[in-house]
Amino acid sequence: MHAPPVQRLITELSKLPGVGGRTAQRLAFHLLRGSDEDAFALAEAIREVKLRIGLCEVCFNLSDGPRCRICLDERRDTDLICVVEEPADVISIERTHEFAGRYHVLGGALSPIDGIDPEDLKISELYARVRDGGVREVVIATNPTTTGEATAMHIAGGIRQLAPEVSVTRLASGLPVGADLEYADELTLGRAFAGRRAV
Ligand SMILES: [Zn+2]
């Protein structure tokens, strides 16, 4: 049995995605063996990110202020909104250099089985942005998974009702089906972007 503080660290580490009990134990021992300085730097980095980083009030991307850098960047098209599931997807798309518009981060995908309904995501906030006007196209870049597709269809339907003049597009096929956008390589994702189609 581990001493209670060690057990507590293992328990906390094992809550991380992809970290099972054995890996958590290995990480905990690694931290114990290493310098105080390294361990405190990690603890402080976690603390700082939680205290300083919040969500952009416009697009819900991660931000260290009320608005994220992309929303503050006046060179970016305001009439083009790319809808993604997670902040990590923004990073993936930015890497392709194929998109010069703004984003809207939903915070997940619809999944009734897991109890994730439209009101659990930033969907009404997206509709409000469209309703405010000045939007020409909404590119839906949710993951090519079952939940991502269902989310795309839901949003496309909603925008069609709300603002039929706004064109709604979806990334071209070619992305690995069932995979997260986050893991698509830049070239494939860039191509999917350039070849987006109306839905
Ligand atoms: Zn933003």
PDB file of C-alpha atoms and ligand atoms in Angstrom:
ATOM      1  CA  MET A   1       0.000   0.000   0.000  1.00  0.00           C
ATOM      2  CA  HIS A   2       1.098   3.519  -0.761  1.00  0.00           C
ATOM      3  CA  ALA A   3       1.290   6.254   1.854  1.00  0.00           C
ATOM      4  CA  PRO A   4      -1.895   8.349   1.611  1.00  0.00           C
ATOM      5  CA  PRO A   5      -0.240  11.366  -0.143  1.00  0.00           C
ATOM      6  CA  VAL A   6       1.252   9.067  -2.774  1.00  0.00           C
ATOM      7  CA  GLN A   7      -2.071   7.321  -3.254  1.00  0.00           C
ATOM      8  CA  ARG A   8      -3.752  10.685  -3.652  1.00  0.00           C
ATOM      9  CA  LEU A   9      -1.318  11.704  -6.402  1.00  0.00           C
ATOM     10  CA  ILE A  10      -1.836   8.383  -8.207  1.00  0.00           C
ATOM     11  CA  THR A  11      -5.607   8.801  -7.970  1.00  0.00           C
ATOM     12  CA  GLU A  12      -5.435  12.333  -9.403  1.00  0.00           C
ATOM     13  CA  LEU A  13      -3.071  11.329 -12.216  1.00  0.00           C
ATOM     14  CA  SER A  14      -5.216   8.368 -13.185  1.00  0.00           C
ATOM     15  CA  LYS A  15      -8.103  10.762 -13.943  1.00  0.00           C
ATOM     16  CA  LEU A  16      -6.141  12.062 -16.938  1.00  0.00           C
ATOM     17  CA  PRO A  17      -7.166  10.715 -20.356  1.00  0.00           C
ATOM     18  CA  GLY A  18      -5.156   7.698 -21.448  1.00  0.00           C
ATOM     19  CA  VAL A  19      -3.545   7.275 -18.046  1.00  0.00           C
ATOM     20  CA  GLY A  20      -4.365   3.975 -16.395  1.00  0.00           C
ATOM     21  CA  GLY A  21      -3.471   2.923 -12.864  1.00  0.00           C
ATOM     22  CA  ARG A  22      -0.039   1.571 -13.767  1.00  0.00           C
ATOM     23  CA  THR A  23       0.946   4.652 -15.756  1.00  0.00           C
ATOM     24  CA  ALA A  24      -0.313   6.866 -12.934  1.00  0.00           C
ATOM     25  CA  GLN A  25       1.889   4.988 -10.503  1.00  0.00           C
ATOM     26  CA  ARG A  26       4.890   5.265 -12.824  1.00  0.00           C
ATOM     27  CA  LEU A  27       4.320   9.041 -13.190  1.00  0.00           C
ATOM     28  CA  ALA A  28       3.925   9.470  -9.434  1.00  0.00           C
ATOM     29  CA  PHE A  29       7.186   7.637  -8.754  1.00  0.00           C
ATOM     30  CA  HIS A  30       8.873   9.694 -11.442  1.00  0.00           C
ATOM     31  CA  LEU A  31       7.747  12.895  -9.710  1.00  0.00           C
ATOM     32  CA  LEU A  32       8.855  11.595  -6.309  1.00  0.00           C
ATOM     33  CA  ARG A  33      12.283  10.673  -7.656  1.00  0.00           C
ATOM     34  CA  GLY A  34      12.788  13.990  -9.469  1.00  0.00           C
ATOM     35  CA  SER A  35      13.688  17.365  -7.985  1.00  0.00           C
ATOM     36  CA  ASP A  36      11.314  19.414  -5.855  1.00  0.00           C
ATOM     37  CA  GLU A  37      11.824  22.195  -8.386  1.00  0.00           C
ATOM     38  CA  ASP A  38      10.493  20.161 -11.314  1.00  0.00           C
ATOM     39  CA  ALA A  39       7.497  18.886  -9.377  1.00  0.00           C
ATOM     40  CA  PHE A  40       6.572  22.335  -8.064  1.00  0.00           C
ATOM     41  CA  ALA A  41       6.970  23.823 -11.562  1.00  0.00           C
ATOM     42  CA  LEU A  42       4.422  21.288 -12.857  1.00  0.00           C
ATOM     43  CA  ALA A  43       2.040  21.967  -9.978  1.00  0.00           C
ATOM     44  CA  GLU A  44       2.374  25.723 -10.517  1.00  0.00           C
ATOM     45  CA  ALA A  45       1.838  25.438 -14.287  1.00  0.00           C
ATOM     46  CA  ILE A  46      -1.405  23.531 -13.671  1.00  0.00           C
ATOM     47  CA  ARG A  47      -2.500  26.101 -11.115  1.00  0.00           C
ATOM     48  CA  GLU A  48      -1.667  29.065 -13.333  1.00  0.00           C
ATOM     49  CA  VAL A  49      -3.424  27.680 -16.400  1.00  0.00           C
ATOM     50  CA  LYS A  50      -6.572  27.057 -14.356  1.00  0.00           C
ATOM     51  CA  LEU A  51      -6.495  30.527 -12.816  1.00  0.00           C
ATOM     52  CA  ARG A  52      -5.555  32.516 -15.927  1.00  0.00           C
ATOM     53  CA  ILE A  53      -7.123  30.758 -18.877  1.00  0.00           C
ATOM     54  CA  GLY A  54     -10.834  30.947 -19.497  1.00  0.00           C
ATOM     55  CA  LEU A  55     -13.114  30.902 -22.506  1.00  0.00           C
ATOM     56  CA  CYS A  56     -13.393  33.698 -25.075  1.00  0.00           C
ATOM     57  CA  GLU A  57     -16.718  35.468 -24.630  1.00  0.00           C
ATOM     58  CA  VAL A  58     -17.338  35.422 -28.385  1.00  0.00           C
ATOM     59  CA  CYS A  59     -16.102  32.081 -29.719  1.00  0.00           C
ATOM     60  CA  PHE A  60     -15.441  30.019 -26.532  1.00  0.00           C
ATOM     61  CA  ASN A  61     -11.910  29.236 -27.565  1.00  0.00           C
ATOM     62  CA  LEU A  62      -9.352  29.221 -24.735  1.00  0.00           C
ATOM     63  CA  SER A  63      -8.272  32.732 -23.888  1.00  0.00           C
ATOM     64  CA  ASP A  64      -6.212  34.603 -21.288  1.00  0.00           C
ATOM     65  CA  GLY A  65      -8.529  37.603 -21.567  1.00  0.00           C
ATOM     66  CA  PRO A  66     -12.217  38.260 -22.259  1.00  0.00           C
ATOM     67  CA  ARG A  67     -11.584  37.753 -25.998  1.00  0.00           C
ATOM     68  CA  CYS A  68      -9.168  35.350 -27.662  1.00  0.00           C
ATOM     69  CA  ARG A  69      -6.369  36.433 -29.982  1.00  0.00           C
ATOM     70  CA  ILE A  70      -8.245  35.265 -33.069  1.00  0.00           C
ATOM     71  CA  CYS A  71     -11.374  37.277 -32.229  1.00  0.00           C
ATOM     72  CA  LEU A  72      -9.171  40.319 -31.539  1.00  0.00           C
ATOM     73  CA  ASP A  73      -7.295  39.978 -34.844  1.00  0.00           C
ATOM     74  CA  GLU A  74      -8.877  42.513 -37.196  1.00  0.00           C
ATOM     75  CA  ARG A  75      -7.234  41.018 -40.275  1.00  0.00           C
ATOM     76  CA  ARG A  76      -9.428  37.930 -39.945  1.00  0.00           C
ATOM     77  CA  ASP A  77     -12.712  37.686 -41.868  1.00  0.00           C
ATOM     78  CA  THR A  78     -15.685  38.310 -39.646  1.00  0.00           C
ATOM     79  CA  ASP A  79     -18.191  36.891 -42.143  1.00  0.00           C
ATOM     80  CA  LEU A  80     -16.769  33.363 -42.012  1.00  0.00           C
ATOM     81  CA  ILE A  81     -17.224  31.169 -38.925  1.00  0.00           C
ATOM     82  CA  CYS A  82     -15.696  27.719 -38.516  1.00  0.00           C
ATOM     83  CA  VAL A  83     -17.493  25.544 -35.963  1.00  0.00           C
ATOM     84  CA  VAL A  84     -15.362  23.002 -34.086  1.00  0.00           C
ATOM     85  CA  GLU A  85     -15.865  20.711 -31.113  1.00  0.00           C
ATOM     86  CA  GLU A  86     -12.823  21.537 -28.986  1.00  0.00           C
ATOM     87  CA  PRO A  87     -10.140  24.222 -28.618  1.00  0.00           C
ATOM     88  CA  ALA A  88      -7.544  21.676 -29.817  1.00  0.00           C
ATOM     89  CA  ASP A  89      -9.336  21.631 -33.198  1.00  0.00           C
ATOM     90  CA  VAL A  90      -8.675  25.366 -33.589  1.00  0.00           C
ATOM     91  CA  ILE A  91      -4.960  24.639 -33.264  1.00  0.00           C
ATOM     92  CA  SER A  92      -5.162  21.862 -35.892  1.00  0.00           C
ATOM     93  CA  ILE A  93      -6.999  24.100 -38.365  1.00  0.00           C
ATOM     94  CA  GLU A  94      -4.727  27.074 -37.749  1.00  0.00           C
ATOM     95  CA  ARG A  95      -1.780  24.862 -38.637  1.00  0.00           C
ATOM     96  CA  THR A  96      -3.179  24.264 -42.140  1.00  0.00           C
ATOM     97  CA  HIS A  97      -3.195  28.031 -42.945  1.00  0.00           C
ATOM     98  CA  GLU A  98      -6.330  27.399 -45.020  1.00  0.00           C
ATOM     99  CA  PHE A  99      -8.716  29.411 -42.900  1.00  0.00           C
ATOM    100  CA  ALA A 100      -8.731  33.153 -42.272  1.00  0.00           C
ATOM    101  CA  GLY A 101     -12.111  33.520 -40.588  1.00  0.00           C
ATOM    102  CA  ARG A 102     -13.235  33.248 -36.983  1.00  0.00           C
ATOM    103  CA  TYR A 103     -14.130  30.191 -34.924  1.00  0.00           C
ATOM    104  CA  HIS A 104     -16.902  28.934 -32.716  1.00  0.00           C
ATOM    105  CA  VAL A 105     -15.986  26.229 -30.203  1.00  0.00           C
ATOM    106  CA  LEU A 106     -18.961  24.087 -29.181  1.00  0.00           C
ATOM    107  CA  GLY A 107     -17.321  22.384 -26.218  1.00  0.00           C
ATOM    108  CA  GLY A 108     -18.121  18.866 -27.442  1.00  0.00           C
ATOM    109  CA  ALA A 109     -20.532  17.023 -29.712  1.00  0.00           C
ATOM    110  CA  LEU A 110     -24.138  15.960 -29.355  1.00  0.00           C
ATOM    111  CA  SER A 111     -24.447  12.545 -27.791  1.00  0.00           C
ATOM    112  CA  PRO A 112     -27.851  11.748 -26.282  1.00  0.00           C
ATOM    113  CA  ILE A 113     -26.512   8.438 -24.927  1.00  0.00           C
ATOM    114  CA  ASP A 114     -23.982  10.347 -22.834  1.00  0.00           C
ATOM    115  CA  GLY A 115     -26.567  12.950 -21.906  1.00  0.00           C
ATOM    116  CA  ILE A 116     -25.015  15.679 -24.105  1.00  0.00           C
ATOM    117  CA  ASP A 117     -27.891  17.678 -25.533  1.00  0.00           C
ATOM    118  CA  PRO A 118     -27.904  20.913 -27.587  1.00  0.00           C
ATOM    119  CA  GLU A 119     -28.176  23.056 -24.457  1.00  0.00           C
ATOM    120  CA  ASP A 120     -24.960  21.508 -23.103  1.00  0.00           C
ATOM    121  CA  LEU A 121     -23.013  22.920 -26.052  1.00  0.00           C
ATOM    122  CA  LYS A 122     -22.502  26.512 -27.235  1.00  0.00           C
ATOM    123  CA  ILE A 123     -25.091  26.076 -29.990  1.00  0.00           C
ATOM    124  CA  SER A 124     -27.513  28.837 -29.010  1.00  0.00           C
ATOM    125  CA  GLU A 125     -24.489  31.172 -28.774  1.00  0.00           C
ATOM    126  CA  LEU A 126     -23.597  30.227 -32.361  1.00  0.00           C
ATOM    127  CA  TYR A 127     -27.151  30.955 -33.505  1.00  0.00           C
ATOM    128  CA  ALA A 128     -26.959  34.321 -31.736  1.00  0.00           C
ATOM    129  CA  ARG A 129     -23.810  35.187 -33.686  1.00  0.00           C
ATOM    130  CA  VAL A 130     -25.523  34.234 -36.941  1.00  0.00           C
ATOM    131  CA  ARG A 131     -28.635  36.166 -35.960  1.00  0.00           C
ATOM    132  CA  ASP A 132     -26.558  39.267 -35.259  1.00  0.00           C
ATOM    133  CA  GLY A 133     -25.805  39.343 -38.985  1.00  0.00           C
ATOM    134  CA  GLY A 134     -22.659  39.863 -41.016  1.00  0.00           C
ATOM    135  CA  VAL A 135     -22.064  36.117 -41.403  1.00  0.00           C
ATOM    136  CA  ARG A 136     -21.738  34.823 -44.967  1.00  0.00           C
ATOM    137  CA  GLU A 137     -20.642  31.246 -44.372  1.00  0.00           C
ATOM    138  CA  VAL A 138     -20.555  28.771 -41.494  1.00  0.00           C
ATOM    139  CA  VAL A 139     -18.066  25.947 -42.014  1.00  0.00           C
ATOM    140  CA  ILE A 140     -18.893  22.989 -39.819  1.00  0.00           C
ATOM    141  CA  ALA A 141     -15.670  21.219 -38.875  1.00  0.00           C
ATOM    142  CA  THR A 142     -16.919  18.808 -36.227  1.00  0.00           C
ATOM    143  CA  ASN A 143     -15.157  15.438 -36.125  1.00  0.00           C
ATOM    144  CA  PRO A 144     -15.982  12.830 -38.807  1.00  0.00           C
ATOM    145  CA  THR A 145     -17.461  10.588 -36.095  1.00  0.00           C
ATOM    146  CA  THR A 146     -21.074   9.583 -35.413  1.00  0.00           C
ATOM    147  CA  THR A 147     -21.523  12.288 -32.800  1.00  0.00           C
ATOM    148  CA  GLY A 148     -19.651  14.858 -34.902  1.00  0.00           C
ATOM    149  CA  GLU A 149     -21.870  14.133 -37.919  1.00  0.00           C
ATOM    150  CA  ALA A 150     -25.043  14.315 -35.830  1.00  0.00           C
ATOM    151  CA  THR A 151     -23.888  17.657 -34.448  1.00  0.00           C
ATOM    152  CA  ALA A 152     -23.136  18.952 -37.956  1.00  0.00           C
ATOM    153  CA  MET A 153     -26.615  17.965 -39.192  1.00  0.00           C
ATOM    154  CA  HIS A 154     -28.288  19.520 -36.176  1.00  0.00           C
ATOM    155  CA  ILE A 155     -26.469  22.830 -36.628  1.00  0.00           C
ATOM    156  CA  ALA A 156     -26.916  22.902 -40.405  1.00  0.00           C
ATOM    157  CA  GLY A 157     -30.673  22.474 -39.913  1.00  0.00           C
ATOM    158  CA  GLY A 158     -30.779  25.146 -37.258  1.00  0.00           C
ATOM    159  CA  ILE A 159     -28.948  27.723 -39.352  1.00  0.00           C
ATOM    160  CA  ARG A 160     -31.008  26.940 -42.448  1.00  0.00           C
ATOM    161  CA  GLN A 161     -34.127  27.783 -40.441  1.00  0.00           C
ATOM    162  CA  LEU A 162     -32.645  30.814 -38.775  1.00  0.00           C
ATOM    163  CA  ALA A 163     -30.802  32.402 -41.693  1.00  0.00           C
ATOM    164  CA  PRO A 164     -31.404  30.719 -45.064  1.00  0.00           C
ATOM    165  CA  GLU A 165     -29.128  33.282 -46.757  1.00  0.00           C
ATOM    166  CA  VAL A 166     -26.079  32.019 -44.834  1.00  0.00           C
ATOM    167  CA  SER A 167     -24.265  29.212 -46.609  1.00  0.00           C
ATOM    168  CA  VAL A 168     -23.442  26.200 -44.469  1.00  0.00           C
ATOM    169  CA  THR A 169     -20.538  23.998 -45.523  1.00  0.00           C
ATOM    170  CA  ARG A 170     -18.902  20.842 -44.229  1.00  0.00           C
ATOM    171  CA  LEU A 171     -15.304  19.743 -44.678  1.00  0.00           C
ATOM    172  CA  ALA A 172     -14.748  17.544 -47.720  1.00  0.00           C
ATOM    173  CA  SER A 173     -14.422  13.830 -47.208  1.00  0.00           C
ATOM    174  CA  GLY A 174     -10.941  12.394 -47.094  1.00  0.00           C
ATOM    175  CA  LEU A 175     -10.589  12.813 -43.372  1.00  0.00           C
ATOM    176  CA  PRO A 176     -10.227   9.459 -41.656  1.00  0.00           C
ATOM    177  CA  VAL A 177     -13.748   8.427 -40.650  1.00  0.00           C
ATOM    178  CA  GLY A 178     -14.224   7.910 -36.938  1.00  0.00           C
ATOM    179  CA  ALA A 179     -11.074   9.832 -36.060  1.00  0.00           C
ATOM    180  CA  ASP A 180     -10.775  13.156 -34.296  1.00  0.00           C
ATOM    181  CA  LEU A 181      -9.846  16.232 -36.298  1.00  0.00           C
ATOM    182  CA  GLU A 182      -7.086  16.771 -33.800  1.00  0.00           C
ATOM    183  CA  TYR A 183      -5.206  13.780 -35.179  1.00  0.00           C
ATOM    184  CA  ALA A 184      -5.609  14.547 -38.888  1.00  0.00           C
ATOM    185  CA  ASP A 185      -2.374  15.585 -40.572  1.00  0.00           C
ATOM    186  CA  GLU A 186      -2.107  19.156 -41.804  1.00  0.00           C
ATOM    187  CA  LEU A 187      -2.147  18.320 -45.509  1.00  0.00           C
ATOM    188  CA  THR A 188      -5.280  16.163 -45.282  1.00  0.00           C
ATOM    189  CA  LEU A 189      -7.061  18.681 -43.098  1.00  0.00           C
ATOM    190  CA  GLY A 190      -5.980  21.554 -45.340  1.00  0.00           C
ATOM    191  CA  ARG A 191      -7.348  19.744 -48.398  1.00  0.00           C
ATOM    192  CA  ALA A 192     -10.609  18.930 -46.607  1.00  0.00           C
ATOM    193  CA  PHE A 193     -10.898  22.612 -45.836  1.00  0.00           C
ATOM    194  CA  ALA A 194     -10.199  23.872 -49.320  1.00  0.00           C
ATOM    195  CA  GLY A 195     -12.724  21.362 -50.726  1.00  0.00           C
ATOM    196  CA  ARG A 196     -15.567  22.063 -48.325  1.00  0.00           C
ATOM    197  CA  ARG A 197     -19.093  21.593 -49.629  1.00  0.00           C
ATOM    198  CA  ALA A 198     -22.548  22.955 -48.973  1.00  0.00           C
ATOM    199  CA  VAL A 199     -24.717  20.827 -46.689  1.00  0.00           C
TER     200      VAL A 199
HETATM  201 ZN    ZN B   1     -12.640  34.161 -29.607  1.00  0.00          ZN
END
